mmCIF file of C-alpha atoms and ligand atoms in Angstrom:
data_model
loop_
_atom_site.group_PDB
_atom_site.id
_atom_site.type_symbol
_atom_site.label_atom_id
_atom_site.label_comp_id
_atom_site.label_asym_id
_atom_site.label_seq_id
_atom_site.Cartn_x
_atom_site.Cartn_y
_atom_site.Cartn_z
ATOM 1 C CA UNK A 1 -0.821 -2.936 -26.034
ATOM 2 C CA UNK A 2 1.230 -5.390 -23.337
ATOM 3 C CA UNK A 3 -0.156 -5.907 -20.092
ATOM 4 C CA UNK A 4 0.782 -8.284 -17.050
ATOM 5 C CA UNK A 5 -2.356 -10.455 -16.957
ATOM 6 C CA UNK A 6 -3.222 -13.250 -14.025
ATOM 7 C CA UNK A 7 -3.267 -16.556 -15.860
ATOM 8 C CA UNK A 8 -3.319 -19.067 -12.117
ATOM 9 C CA UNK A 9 -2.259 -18.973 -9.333
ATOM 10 C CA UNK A 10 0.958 -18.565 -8.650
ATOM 11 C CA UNK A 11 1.170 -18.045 -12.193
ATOM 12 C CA UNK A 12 0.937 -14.424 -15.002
ATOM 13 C CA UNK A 13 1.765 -13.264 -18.187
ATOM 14 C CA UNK A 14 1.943 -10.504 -20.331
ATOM 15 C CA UNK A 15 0.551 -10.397 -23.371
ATOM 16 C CA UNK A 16 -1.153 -8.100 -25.969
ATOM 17 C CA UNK A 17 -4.741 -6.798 -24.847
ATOM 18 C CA UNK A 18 -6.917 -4.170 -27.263
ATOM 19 C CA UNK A 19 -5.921 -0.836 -26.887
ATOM 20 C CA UNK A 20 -8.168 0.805 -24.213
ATOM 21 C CA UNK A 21 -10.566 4.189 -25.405
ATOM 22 C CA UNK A 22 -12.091 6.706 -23.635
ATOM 23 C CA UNK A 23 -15.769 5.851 -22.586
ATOM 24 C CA UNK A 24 -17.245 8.578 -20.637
ATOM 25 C CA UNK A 25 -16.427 12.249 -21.042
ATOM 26 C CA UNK A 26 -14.571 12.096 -17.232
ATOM 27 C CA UNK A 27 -12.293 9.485 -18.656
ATOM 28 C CA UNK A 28 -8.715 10.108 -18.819
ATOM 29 C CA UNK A 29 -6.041 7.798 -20.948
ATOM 30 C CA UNK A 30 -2.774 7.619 -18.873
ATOM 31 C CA UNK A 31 0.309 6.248 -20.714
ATOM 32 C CA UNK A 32 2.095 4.484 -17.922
ATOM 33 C CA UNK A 33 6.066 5.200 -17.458
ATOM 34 C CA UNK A 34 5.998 3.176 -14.186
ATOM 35 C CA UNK A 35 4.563 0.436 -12.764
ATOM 36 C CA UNK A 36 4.996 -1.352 -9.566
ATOM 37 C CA UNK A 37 4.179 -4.948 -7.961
ATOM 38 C CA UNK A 38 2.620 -4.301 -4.525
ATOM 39 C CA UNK A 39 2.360 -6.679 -1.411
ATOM 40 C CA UNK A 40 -1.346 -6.999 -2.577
ATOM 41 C CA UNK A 41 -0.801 -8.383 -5.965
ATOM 42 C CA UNK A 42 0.532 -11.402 -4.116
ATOM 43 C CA UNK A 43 -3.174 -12.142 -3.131
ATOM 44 C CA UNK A 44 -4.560 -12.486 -6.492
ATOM 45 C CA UNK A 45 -1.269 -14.514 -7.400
ATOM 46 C CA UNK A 46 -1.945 -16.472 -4.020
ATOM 47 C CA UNK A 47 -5.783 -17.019 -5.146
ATOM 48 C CA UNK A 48 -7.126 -15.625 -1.536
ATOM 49 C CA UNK A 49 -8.455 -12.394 -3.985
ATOM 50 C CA UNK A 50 -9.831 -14.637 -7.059
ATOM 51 C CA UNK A 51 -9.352 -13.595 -10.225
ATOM 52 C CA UNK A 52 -10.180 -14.917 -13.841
ATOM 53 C CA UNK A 53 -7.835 -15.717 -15.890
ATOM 54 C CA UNK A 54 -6.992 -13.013 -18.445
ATOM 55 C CA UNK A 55 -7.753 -10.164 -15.978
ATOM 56 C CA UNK A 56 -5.374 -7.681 -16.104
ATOM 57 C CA UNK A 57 -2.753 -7.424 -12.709
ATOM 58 C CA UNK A 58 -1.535 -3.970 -11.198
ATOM 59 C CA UNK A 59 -3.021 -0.974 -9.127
ATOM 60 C CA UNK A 60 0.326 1.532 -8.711
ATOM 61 C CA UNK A 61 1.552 3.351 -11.320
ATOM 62 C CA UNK A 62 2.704 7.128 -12.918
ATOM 63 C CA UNK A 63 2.590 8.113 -16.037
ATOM 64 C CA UNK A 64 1.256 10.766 -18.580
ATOM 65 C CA UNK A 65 -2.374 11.866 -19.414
ATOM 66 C CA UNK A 66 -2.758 11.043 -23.085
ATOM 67 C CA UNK A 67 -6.387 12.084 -23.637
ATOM 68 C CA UNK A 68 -9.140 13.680 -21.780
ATOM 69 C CA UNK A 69 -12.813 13.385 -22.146
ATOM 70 C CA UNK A 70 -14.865 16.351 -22.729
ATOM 71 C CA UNK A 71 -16.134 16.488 -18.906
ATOM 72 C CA UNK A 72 -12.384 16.856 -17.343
ATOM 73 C CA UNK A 73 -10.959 20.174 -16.245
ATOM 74 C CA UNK A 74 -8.188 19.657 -13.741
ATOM 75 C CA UNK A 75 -6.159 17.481 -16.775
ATOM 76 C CA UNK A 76 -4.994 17.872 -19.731
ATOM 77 C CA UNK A 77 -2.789 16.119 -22.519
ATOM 78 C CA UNK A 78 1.069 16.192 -20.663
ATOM 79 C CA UNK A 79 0.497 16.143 -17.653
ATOM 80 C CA UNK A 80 2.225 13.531 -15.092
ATOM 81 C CA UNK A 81 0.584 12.217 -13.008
ATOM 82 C CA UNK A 82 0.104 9.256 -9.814
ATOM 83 C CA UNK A 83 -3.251 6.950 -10.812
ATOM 84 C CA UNK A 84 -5.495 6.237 -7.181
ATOM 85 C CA UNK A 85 -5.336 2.222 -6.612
ATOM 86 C CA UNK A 86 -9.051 2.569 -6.475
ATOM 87 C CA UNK A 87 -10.967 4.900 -7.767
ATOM 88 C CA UNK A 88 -13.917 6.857 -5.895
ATOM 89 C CA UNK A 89 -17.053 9.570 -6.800
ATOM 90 C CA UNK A 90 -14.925 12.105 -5.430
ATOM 91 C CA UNK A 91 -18.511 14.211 -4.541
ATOM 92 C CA UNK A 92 -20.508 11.558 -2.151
ATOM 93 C CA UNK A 93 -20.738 11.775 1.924
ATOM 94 C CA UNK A 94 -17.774 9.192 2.447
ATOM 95 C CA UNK A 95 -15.444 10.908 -0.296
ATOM 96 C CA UNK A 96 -16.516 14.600 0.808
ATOM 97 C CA UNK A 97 -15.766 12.932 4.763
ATOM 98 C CA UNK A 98 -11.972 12.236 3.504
ATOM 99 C CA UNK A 99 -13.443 8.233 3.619
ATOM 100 C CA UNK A 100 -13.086 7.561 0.002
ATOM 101 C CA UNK A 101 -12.576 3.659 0.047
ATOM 102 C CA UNK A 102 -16.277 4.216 1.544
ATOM 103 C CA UNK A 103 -17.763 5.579 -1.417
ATOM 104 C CA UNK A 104 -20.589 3.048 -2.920
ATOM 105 C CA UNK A 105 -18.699 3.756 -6.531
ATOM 106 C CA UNK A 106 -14.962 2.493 -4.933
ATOM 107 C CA UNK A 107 -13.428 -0.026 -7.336
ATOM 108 C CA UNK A 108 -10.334 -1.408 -7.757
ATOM 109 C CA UNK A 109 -7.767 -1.164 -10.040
ATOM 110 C CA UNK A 110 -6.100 -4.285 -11.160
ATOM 111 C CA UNK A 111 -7.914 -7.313 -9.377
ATOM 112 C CA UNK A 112 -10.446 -8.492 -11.327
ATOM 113 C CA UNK A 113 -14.511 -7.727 -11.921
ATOM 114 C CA UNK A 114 -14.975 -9.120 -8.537
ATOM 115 C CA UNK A 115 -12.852 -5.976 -7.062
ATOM 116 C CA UNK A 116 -14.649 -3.623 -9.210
ATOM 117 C CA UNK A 117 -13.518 -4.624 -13.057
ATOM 118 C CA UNK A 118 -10.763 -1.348 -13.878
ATOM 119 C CA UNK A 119 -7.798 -1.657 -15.675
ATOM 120 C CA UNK A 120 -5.016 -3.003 -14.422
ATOM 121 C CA UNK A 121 -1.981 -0.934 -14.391
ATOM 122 C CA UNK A 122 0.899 -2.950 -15.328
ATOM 123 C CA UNK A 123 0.279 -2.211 -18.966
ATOM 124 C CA UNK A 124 0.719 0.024 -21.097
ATOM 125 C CA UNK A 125 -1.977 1.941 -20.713
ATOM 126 C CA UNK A 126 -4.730 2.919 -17.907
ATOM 127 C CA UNK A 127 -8.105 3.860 -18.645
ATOM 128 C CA UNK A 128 -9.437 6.417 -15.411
ATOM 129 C CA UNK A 129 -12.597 6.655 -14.792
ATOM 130 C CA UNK A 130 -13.804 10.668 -13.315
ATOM 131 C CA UNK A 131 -9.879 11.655 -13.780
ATOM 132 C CA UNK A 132 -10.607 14.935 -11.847
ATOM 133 C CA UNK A 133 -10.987 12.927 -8.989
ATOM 134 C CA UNK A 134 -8.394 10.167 -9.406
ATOM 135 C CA UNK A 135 -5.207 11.355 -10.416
ATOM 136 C CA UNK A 136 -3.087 13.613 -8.693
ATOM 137 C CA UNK A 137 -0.320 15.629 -10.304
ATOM 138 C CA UNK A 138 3.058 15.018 -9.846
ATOM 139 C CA UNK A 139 5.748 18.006 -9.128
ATOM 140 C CA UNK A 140 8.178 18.942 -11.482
ATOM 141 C CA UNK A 141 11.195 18.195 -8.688
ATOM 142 C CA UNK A 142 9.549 14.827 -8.225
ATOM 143 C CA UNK A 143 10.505 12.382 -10.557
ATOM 144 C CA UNK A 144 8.067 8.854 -11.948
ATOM 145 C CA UNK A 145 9.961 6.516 -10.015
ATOM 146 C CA UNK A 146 9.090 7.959 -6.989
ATOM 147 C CA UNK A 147 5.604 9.604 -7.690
ATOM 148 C CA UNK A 148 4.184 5.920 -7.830
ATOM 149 C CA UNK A 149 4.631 5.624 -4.128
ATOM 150 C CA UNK A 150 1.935 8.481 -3.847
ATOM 151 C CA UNK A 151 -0.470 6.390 -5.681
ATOM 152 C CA UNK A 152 -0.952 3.525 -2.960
ATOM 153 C CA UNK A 153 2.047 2.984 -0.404
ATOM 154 C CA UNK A 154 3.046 6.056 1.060
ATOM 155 C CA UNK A 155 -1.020 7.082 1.642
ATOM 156 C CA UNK A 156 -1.266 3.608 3.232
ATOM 157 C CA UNK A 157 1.616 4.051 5.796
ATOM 158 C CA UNK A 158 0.374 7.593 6.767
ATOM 159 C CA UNK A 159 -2.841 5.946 7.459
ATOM 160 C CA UNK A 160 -1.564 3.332 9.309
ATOM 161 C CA UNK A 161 0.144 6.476 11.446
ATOM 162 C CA UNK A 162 -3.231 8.124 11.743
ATOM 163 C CA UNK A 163 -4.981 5.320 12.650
ATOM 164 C CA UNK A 164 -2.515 3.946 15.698
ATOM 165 C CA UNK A 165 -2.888 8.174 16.875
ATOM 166 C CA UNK A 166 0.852 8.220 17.620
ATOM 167 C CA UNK A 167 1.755 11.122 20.183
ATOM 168 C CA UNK A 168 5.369 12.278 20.357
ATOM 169 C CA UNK A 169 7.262 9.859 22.338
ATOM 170 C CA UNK A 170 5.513 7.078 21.721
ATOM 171 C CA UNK A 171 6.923 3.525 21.274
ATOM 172 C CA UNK A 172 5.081 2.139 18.192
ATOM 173 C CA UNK A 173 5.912 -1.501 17.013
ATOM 174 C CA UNK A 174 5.758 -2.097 13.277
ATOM 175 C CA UNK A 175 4.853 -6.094 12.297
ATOM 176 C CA UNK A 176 6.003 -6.315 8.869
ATOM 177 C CA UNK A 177 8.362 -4.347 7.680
ATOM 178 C CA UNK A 178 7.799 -4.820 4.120
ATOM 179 C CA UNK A 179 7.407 -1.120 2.130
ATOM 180 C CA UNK A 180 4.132 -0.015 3.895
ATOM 181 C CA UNK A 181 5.760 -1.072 7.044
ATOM 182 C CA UNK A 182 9.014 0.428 6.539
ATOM 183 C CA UNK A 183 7.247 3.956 5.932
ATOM 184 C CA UNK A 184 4.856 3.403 9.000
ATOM 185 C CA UNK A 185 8.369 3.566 10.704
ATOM 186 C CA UNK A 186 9.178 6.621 9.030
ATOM 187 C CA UNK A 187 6.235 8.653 9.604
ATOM 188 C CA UNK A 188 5.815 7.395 12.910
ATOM 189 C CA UNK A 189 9.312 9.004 13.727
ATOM 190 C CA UNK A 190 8.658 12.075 11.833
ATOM 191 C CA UNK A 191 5.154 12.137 13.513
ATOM 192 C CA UNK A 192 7.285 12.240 16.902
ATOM 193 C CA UNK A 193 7.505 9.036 18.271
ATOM 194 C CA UNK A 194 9.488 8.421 20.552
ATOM 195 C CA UNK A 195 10.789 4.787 19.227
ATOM 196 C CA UNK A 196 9.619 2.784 16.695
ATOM 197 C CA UNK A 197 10.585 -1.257 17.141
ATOM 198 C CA UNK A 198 9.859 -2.612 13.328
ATOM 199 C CA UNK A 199 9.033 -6.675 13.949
ATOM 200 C CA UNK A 200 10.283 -9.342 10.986
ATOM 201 C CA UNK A 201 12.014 -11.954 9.937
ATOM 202 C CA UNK A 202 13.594 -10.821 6.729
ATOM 203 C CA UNK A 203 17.313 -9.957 7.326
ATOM 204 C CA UNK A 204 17.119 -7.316 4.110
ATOM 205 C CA UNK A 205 14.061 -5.485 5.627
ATOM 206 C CA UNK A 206 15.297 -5.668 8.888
ATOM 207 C CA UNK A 207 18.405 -3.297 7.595
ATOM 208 C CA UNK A 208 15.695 -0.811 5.898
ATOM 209 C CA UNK A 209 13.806 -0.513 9.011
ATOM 210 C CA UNK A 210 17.520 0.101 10.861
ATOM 211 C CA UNK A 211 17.975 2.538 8.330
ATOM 212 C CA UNK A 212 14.662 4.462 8.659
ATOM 213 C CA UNK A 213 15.407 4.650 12.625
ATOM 214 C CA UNK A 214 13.416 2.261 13.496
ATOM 215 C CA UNK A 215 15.322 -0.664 16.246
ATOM 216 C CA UNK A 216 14.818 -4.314 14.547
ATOM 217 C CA UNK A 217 13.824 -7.149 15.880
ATOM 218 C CA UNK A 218 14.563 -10.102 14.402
ATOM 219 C CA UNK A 219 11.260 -12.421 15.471
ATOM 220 C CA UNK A 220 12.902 -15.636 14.530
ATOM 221 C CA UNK A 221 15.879 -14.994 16.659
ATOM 222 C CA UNK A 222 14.326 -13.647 19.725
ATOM 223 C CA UNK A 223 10.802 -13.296 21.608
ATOM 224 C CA UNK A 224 9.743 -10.117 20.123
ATOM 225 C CA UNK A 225 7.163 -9.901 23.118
ATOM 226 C CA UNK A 226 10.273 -9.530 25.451
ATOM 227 C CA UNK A 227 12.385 -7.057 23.494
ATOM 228 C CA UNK A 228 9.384 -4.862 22.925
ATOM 229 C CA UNK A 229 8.909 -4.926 27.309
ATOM 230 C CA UNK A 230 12.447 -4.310 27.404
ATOM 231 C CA UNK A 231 12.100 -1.255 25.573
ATOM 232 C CA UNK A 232 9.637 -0.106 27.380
ATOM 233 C CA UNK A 233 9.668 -0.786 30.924
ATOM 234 C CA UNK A 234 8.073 -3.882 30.901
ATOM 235 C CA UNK A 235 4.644 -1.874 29.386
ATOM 236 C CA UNK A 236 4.587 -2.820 25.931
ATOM 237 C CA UNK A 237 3.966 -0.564 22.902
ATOM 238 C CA UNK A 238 1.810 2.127 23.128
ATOM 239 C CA UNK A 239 0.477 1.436 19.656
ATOM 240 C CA UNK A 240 1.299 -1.271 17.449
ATOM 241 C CA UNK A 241 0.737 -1.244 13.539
ATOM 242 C CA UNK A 242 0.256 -4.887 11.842
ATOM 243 C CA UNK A 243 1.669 -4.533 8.333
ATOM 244 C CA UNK A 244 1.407 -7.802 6.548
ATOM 245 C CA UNK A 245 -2.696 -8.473 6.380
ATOM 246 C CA UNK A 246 -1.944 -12.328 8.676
ATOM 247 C CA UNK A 247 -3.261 -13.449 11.760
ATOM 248 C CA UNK A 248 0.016 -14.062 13.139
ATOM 249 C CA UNK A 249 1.136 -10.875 12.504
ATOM 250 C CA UNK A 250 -2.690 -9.316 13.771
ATOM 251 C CA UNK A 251 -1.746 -11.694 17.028
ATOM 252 C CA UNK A 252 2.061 -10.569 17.456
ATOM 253 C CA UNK A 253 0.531 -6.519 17.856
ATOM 254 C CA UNK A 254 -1.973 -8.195 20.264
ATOM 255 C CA UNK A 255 1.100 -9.308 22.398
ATOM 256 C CA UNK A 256 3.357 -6.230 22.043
ATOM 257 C CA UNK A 257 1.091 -3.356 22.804
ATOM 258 C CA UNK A 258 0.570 -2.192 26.506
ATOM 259 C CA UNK A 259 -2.184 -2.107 28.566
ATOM 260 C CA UNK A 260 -4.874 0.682 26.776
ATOM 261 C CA UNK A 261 -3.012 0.557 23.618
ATOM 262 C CA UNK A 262 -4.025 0.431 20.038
ATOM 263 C CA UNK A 263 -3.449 -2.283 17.393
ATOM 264 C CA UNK A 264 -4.078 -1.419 13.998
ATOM 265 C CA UNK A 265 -5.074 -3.935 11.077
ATOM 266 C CA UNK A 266 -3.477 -2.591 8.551
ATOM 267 C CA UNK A 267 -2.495 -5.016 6.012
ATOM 268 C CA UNK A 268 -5.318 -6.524 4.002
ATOM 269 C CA UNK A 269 -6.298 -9.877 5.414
ATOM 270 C CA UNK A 270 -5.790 -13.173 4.091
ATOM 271 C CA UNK A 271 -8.135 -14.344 6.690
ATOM 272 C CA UNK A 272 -12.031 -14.672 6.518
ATOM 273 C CA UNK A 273 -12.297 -14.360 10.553
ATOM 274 C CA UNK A 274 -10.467 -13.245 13.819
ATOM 275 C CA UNK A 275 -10.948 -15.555 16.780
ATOM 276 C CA UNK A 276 -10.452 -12.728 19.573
ATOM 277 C CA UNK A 277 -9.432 -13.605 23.142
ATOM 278 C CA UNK A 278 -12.244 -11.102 24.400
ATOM 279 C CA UNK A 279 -11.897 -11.564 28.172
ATOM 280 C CA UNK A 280 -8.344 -10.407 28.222
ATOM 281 C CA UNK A 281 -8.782 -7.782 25.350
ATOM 282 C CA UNK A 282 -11.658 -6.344 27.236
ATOM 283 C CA UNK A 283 -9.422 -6.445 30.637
ATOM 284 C CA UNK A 284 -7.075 -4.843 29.158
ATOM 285 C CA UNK A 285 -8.620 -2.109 27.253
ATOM 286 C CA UNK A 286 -6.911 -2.979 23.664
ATOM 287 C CA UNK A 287 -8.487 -0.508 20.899
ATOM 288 C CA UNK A 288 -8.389 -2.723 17.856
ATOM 289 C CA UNK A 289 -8.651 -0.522 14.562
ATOM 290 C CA UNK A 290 -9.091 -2.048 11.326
ATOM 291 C CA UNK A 291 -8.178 -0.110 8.575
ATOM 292 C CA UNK A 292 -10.283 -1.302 5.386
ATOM 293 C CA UNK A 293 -8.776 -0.405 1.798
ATOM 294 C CA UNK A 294 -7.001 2.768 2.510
ATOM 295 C CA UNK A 295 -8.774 6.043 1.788
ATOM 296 C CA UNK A 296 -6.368 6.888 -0.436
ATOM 297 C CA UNK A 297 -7.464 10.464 -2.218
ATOM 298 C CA UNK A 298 -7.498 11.979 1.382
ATOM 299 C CA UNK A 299 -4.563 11.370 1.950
ATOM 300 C CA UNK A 300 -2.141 11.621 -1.421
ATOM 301 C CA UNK A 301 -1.716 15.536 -1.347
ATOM 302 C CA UNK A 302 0.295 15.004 2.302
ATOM 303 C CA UNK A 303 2.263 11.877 0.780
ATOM 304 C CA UNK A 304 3.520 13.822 -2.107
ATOM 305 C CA UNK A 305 4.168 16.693 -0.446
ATOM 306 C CA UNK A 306 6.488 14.843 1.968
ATOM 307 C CA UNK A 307 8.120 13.497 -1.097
ATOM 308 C CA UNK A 308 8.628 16.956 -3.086
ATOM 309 C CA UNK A 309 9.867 18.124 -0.065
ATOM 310 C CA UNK A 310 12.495 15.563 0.839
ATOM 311 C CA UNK A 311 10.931 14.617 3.985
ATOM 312 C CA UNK A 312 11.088 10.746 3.141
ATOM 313 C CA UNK A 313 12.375 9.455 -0.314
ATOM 314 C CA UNK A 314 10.379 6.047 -1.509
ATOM 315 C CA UNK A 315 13.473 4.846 -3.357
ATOM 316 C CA UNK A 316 15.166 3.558 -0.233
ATOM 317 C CA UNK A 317 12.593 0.523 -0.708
ATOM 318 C CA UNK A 318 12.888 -0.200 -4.367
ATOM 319 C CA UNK A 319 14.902 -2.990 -4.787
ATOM 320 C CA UNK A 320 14.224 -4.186 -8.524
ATOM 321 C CA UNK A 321 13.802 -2.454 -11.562
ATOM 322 C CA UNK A 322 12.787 -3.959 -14.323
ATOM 323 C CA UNK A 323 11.018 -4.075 -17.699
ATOM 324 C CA UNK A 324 6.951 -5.099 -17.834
ATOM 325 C CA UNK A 325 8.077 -7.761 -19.970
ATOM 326 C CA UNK A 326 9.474 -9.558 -17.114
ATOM 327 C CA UNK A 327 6.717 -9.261 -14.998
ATOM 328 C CA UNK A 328 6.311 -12.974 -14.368
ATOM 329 C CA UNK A 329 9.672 -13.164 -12.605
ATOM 330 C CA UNK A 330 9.260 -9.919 -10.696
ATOM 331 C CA UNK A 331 6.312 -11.565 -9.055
ATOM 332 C CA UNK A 332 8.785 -14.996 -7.867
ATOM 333 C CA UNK A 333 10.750 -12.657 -6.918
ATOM 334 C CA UNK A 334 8.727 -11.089 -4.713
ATOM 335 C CA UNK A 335 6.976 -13.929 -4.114
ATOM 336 C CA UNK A 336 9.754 -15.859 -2.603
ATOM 337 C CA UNK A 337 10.475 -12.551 -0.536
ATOM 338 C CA UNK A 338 13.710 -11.943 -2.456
ATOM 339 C CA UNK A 339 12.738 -8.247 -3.311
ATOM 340 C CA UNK A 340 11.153 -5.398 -1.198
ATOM 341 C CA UNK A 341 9.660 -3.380 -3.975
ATOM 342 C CA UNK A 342 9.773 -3.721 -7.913
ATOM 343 C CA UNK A 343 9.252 -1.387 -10.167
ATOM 344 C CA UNK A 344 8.228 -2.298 -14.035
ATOM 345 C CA UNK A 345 9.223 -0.361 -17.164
ATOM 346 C CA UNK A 346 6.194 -0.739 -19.924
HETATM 347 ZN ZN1 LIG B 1 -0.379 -1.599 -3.616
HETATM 348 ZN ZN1 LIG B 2 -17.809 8.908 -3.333
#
């Protein structure tokens, strides 16, 4: 079968790869109708995640169960379904505590046997380890394209929402408003703040964020530290949600939240360490949250519902579609910023 492989950095391929088999009785075999490139694939192209080359690229995708081991009762042959990004126990005290990314058995789809050695999903084909626990089934009224965004994006946001405790009327700042970033917005809105302000310099995602109700602000053009006071008597943000996994960005939620206020590391860091300004932070009674890999099965039922229920629709983000086969220009693209979301076609 064809799957998007990393070959170096800044550098993959697709090529042919055996055929994957069931190898536990909780397997399932998913035949993947969608795939998508995610803002964390650029690490592994990057090289800040290492990978080998040959290791096979991709962690979001939908598709259909093709085969069940003997152990799985909640799937069966037909079924659609969203794959988890990582996959979990499902039974231990951090997956029974809705902490899933917690679980000693987490591992990673799609970056490498340093990140836990599963499948990659921009194939053909996904092998799932304890399928009762990993997948989630997708509605009838709820079609591939946007199921995917169940599987890691749309949990990710609402945890990012969670996780900065947003109370109606709130003013939340967003930095980064790349997909994860534009549905923090969204949820954040529907969640009852009062204002979101959704922080970046990319003119396209700027417009998204406009269009999800968030107010831009363009950082290159302005001092986002100022329009954030301005929109907020002088306070600051009550919360502010760093979408991008940078320092800069960590540092820009620093500067925009008010006194008592919440930043939230959401993005997955290219950095090894913070230097913190702990003095002032301490003065001024900042709640720093960092988010770790998001716990994704607690929080999928909620994310498809809103989907199946029209509540926010993921295809305002996608930007690209196009076949697996192109994979290596889907990730320039993205790379150089020129798409929001892509979605590949095995
Ligand atoms: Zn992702
Ligand atoms: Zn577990």
């Amino acid at each position: 079968m064809r799957a998007v492989v990393f070959e170096d950095i800044g550098s993959v391929r697709v090529v042919d790869v055996p055929e994957p088999s069931l190898e536990d009785p909780h397997d399932a075999m998913v035949r993947v109708t969608v795939g998508a490139v995610c803002g964390s694939d650029l690490h592994a192209y990057h090289g800040t995640l290492p990978m080998d080359p040959g290791e096979r690229l991709g962690h979001e995708a939908a598709g259909v169960v093709e085969q069940v081991g003997a152990a799985v009762s909640a799937f069966e042959p037909g079924d659609r379904v969203v794959i988890a990004f990582g996959n979990a126990c499902g039974t231990c005290f951090f997956c029974r505590r809705g902490q899933s990314s917690l679980c000693a058995s987490f591992r990673n789809h799609g970056f490498g046997a340093a990140a836990g050695g599963l499948d990659g999903m921009q194939a053909e084909r996904v092998l799932v380890p304890n399928a009762d626990a990993n997948l989630l089934a997708v509605p009838d009224n709820v079609d591939d394209d946007r199921a995917v965004f169940a599987g890691d994006v749309l949990p990710t946001a609402l945890y990012g929402v969670q996780l900065a405790r947003v109370e109606p009327g709130d003013t939340v700042a967003v930095i980064g408003a790349g997909p994860v970033g534009y549905f923090v917005a969204r949820l954040a809105l529907l969640r009852g703040a009062g204002r979101v302000l959704a922080l970046d310099l990319n003119p396209e995602r700027l417009r998204l964020a406009a269009e999800a109700g968030a107010l831009p602000v363009d950082v290159g053009a302005s001092d986002p530290k100022q329009q954030v006071k301005e929109a907020t008597d002088g306070r600051g943000a009550d919360a502010a949600v760093e979408a991008v996994g940078s320092l800069a960005a960590l540092q820009s939620a620093a500067q925009v939240v008010r006194r008592g206020g919440t930043v939230v590391g959401l993005g997955v860091p290219g950095d090894e360490t913070l230097e913190l300004p702990l003095r002032r932070t301490w003065n001024r009674a900042i709640t720093y949250r960092f988010a770790g890999v998001c716990p994704v099965h607690g929080l999928w039922d909620d994310a498809m519902r809103a989907i199946a229920e029209g509540r926010l629709d993921p295809l305002n983000v996608v930007s690209h579609r196009m076949p697996l086969e192109d994979a290596p220009k889907a990730y320039e693209l993205f790379d150089r910023r020129e798409a929001t979301k892509i979605l590949l076609y095995p």
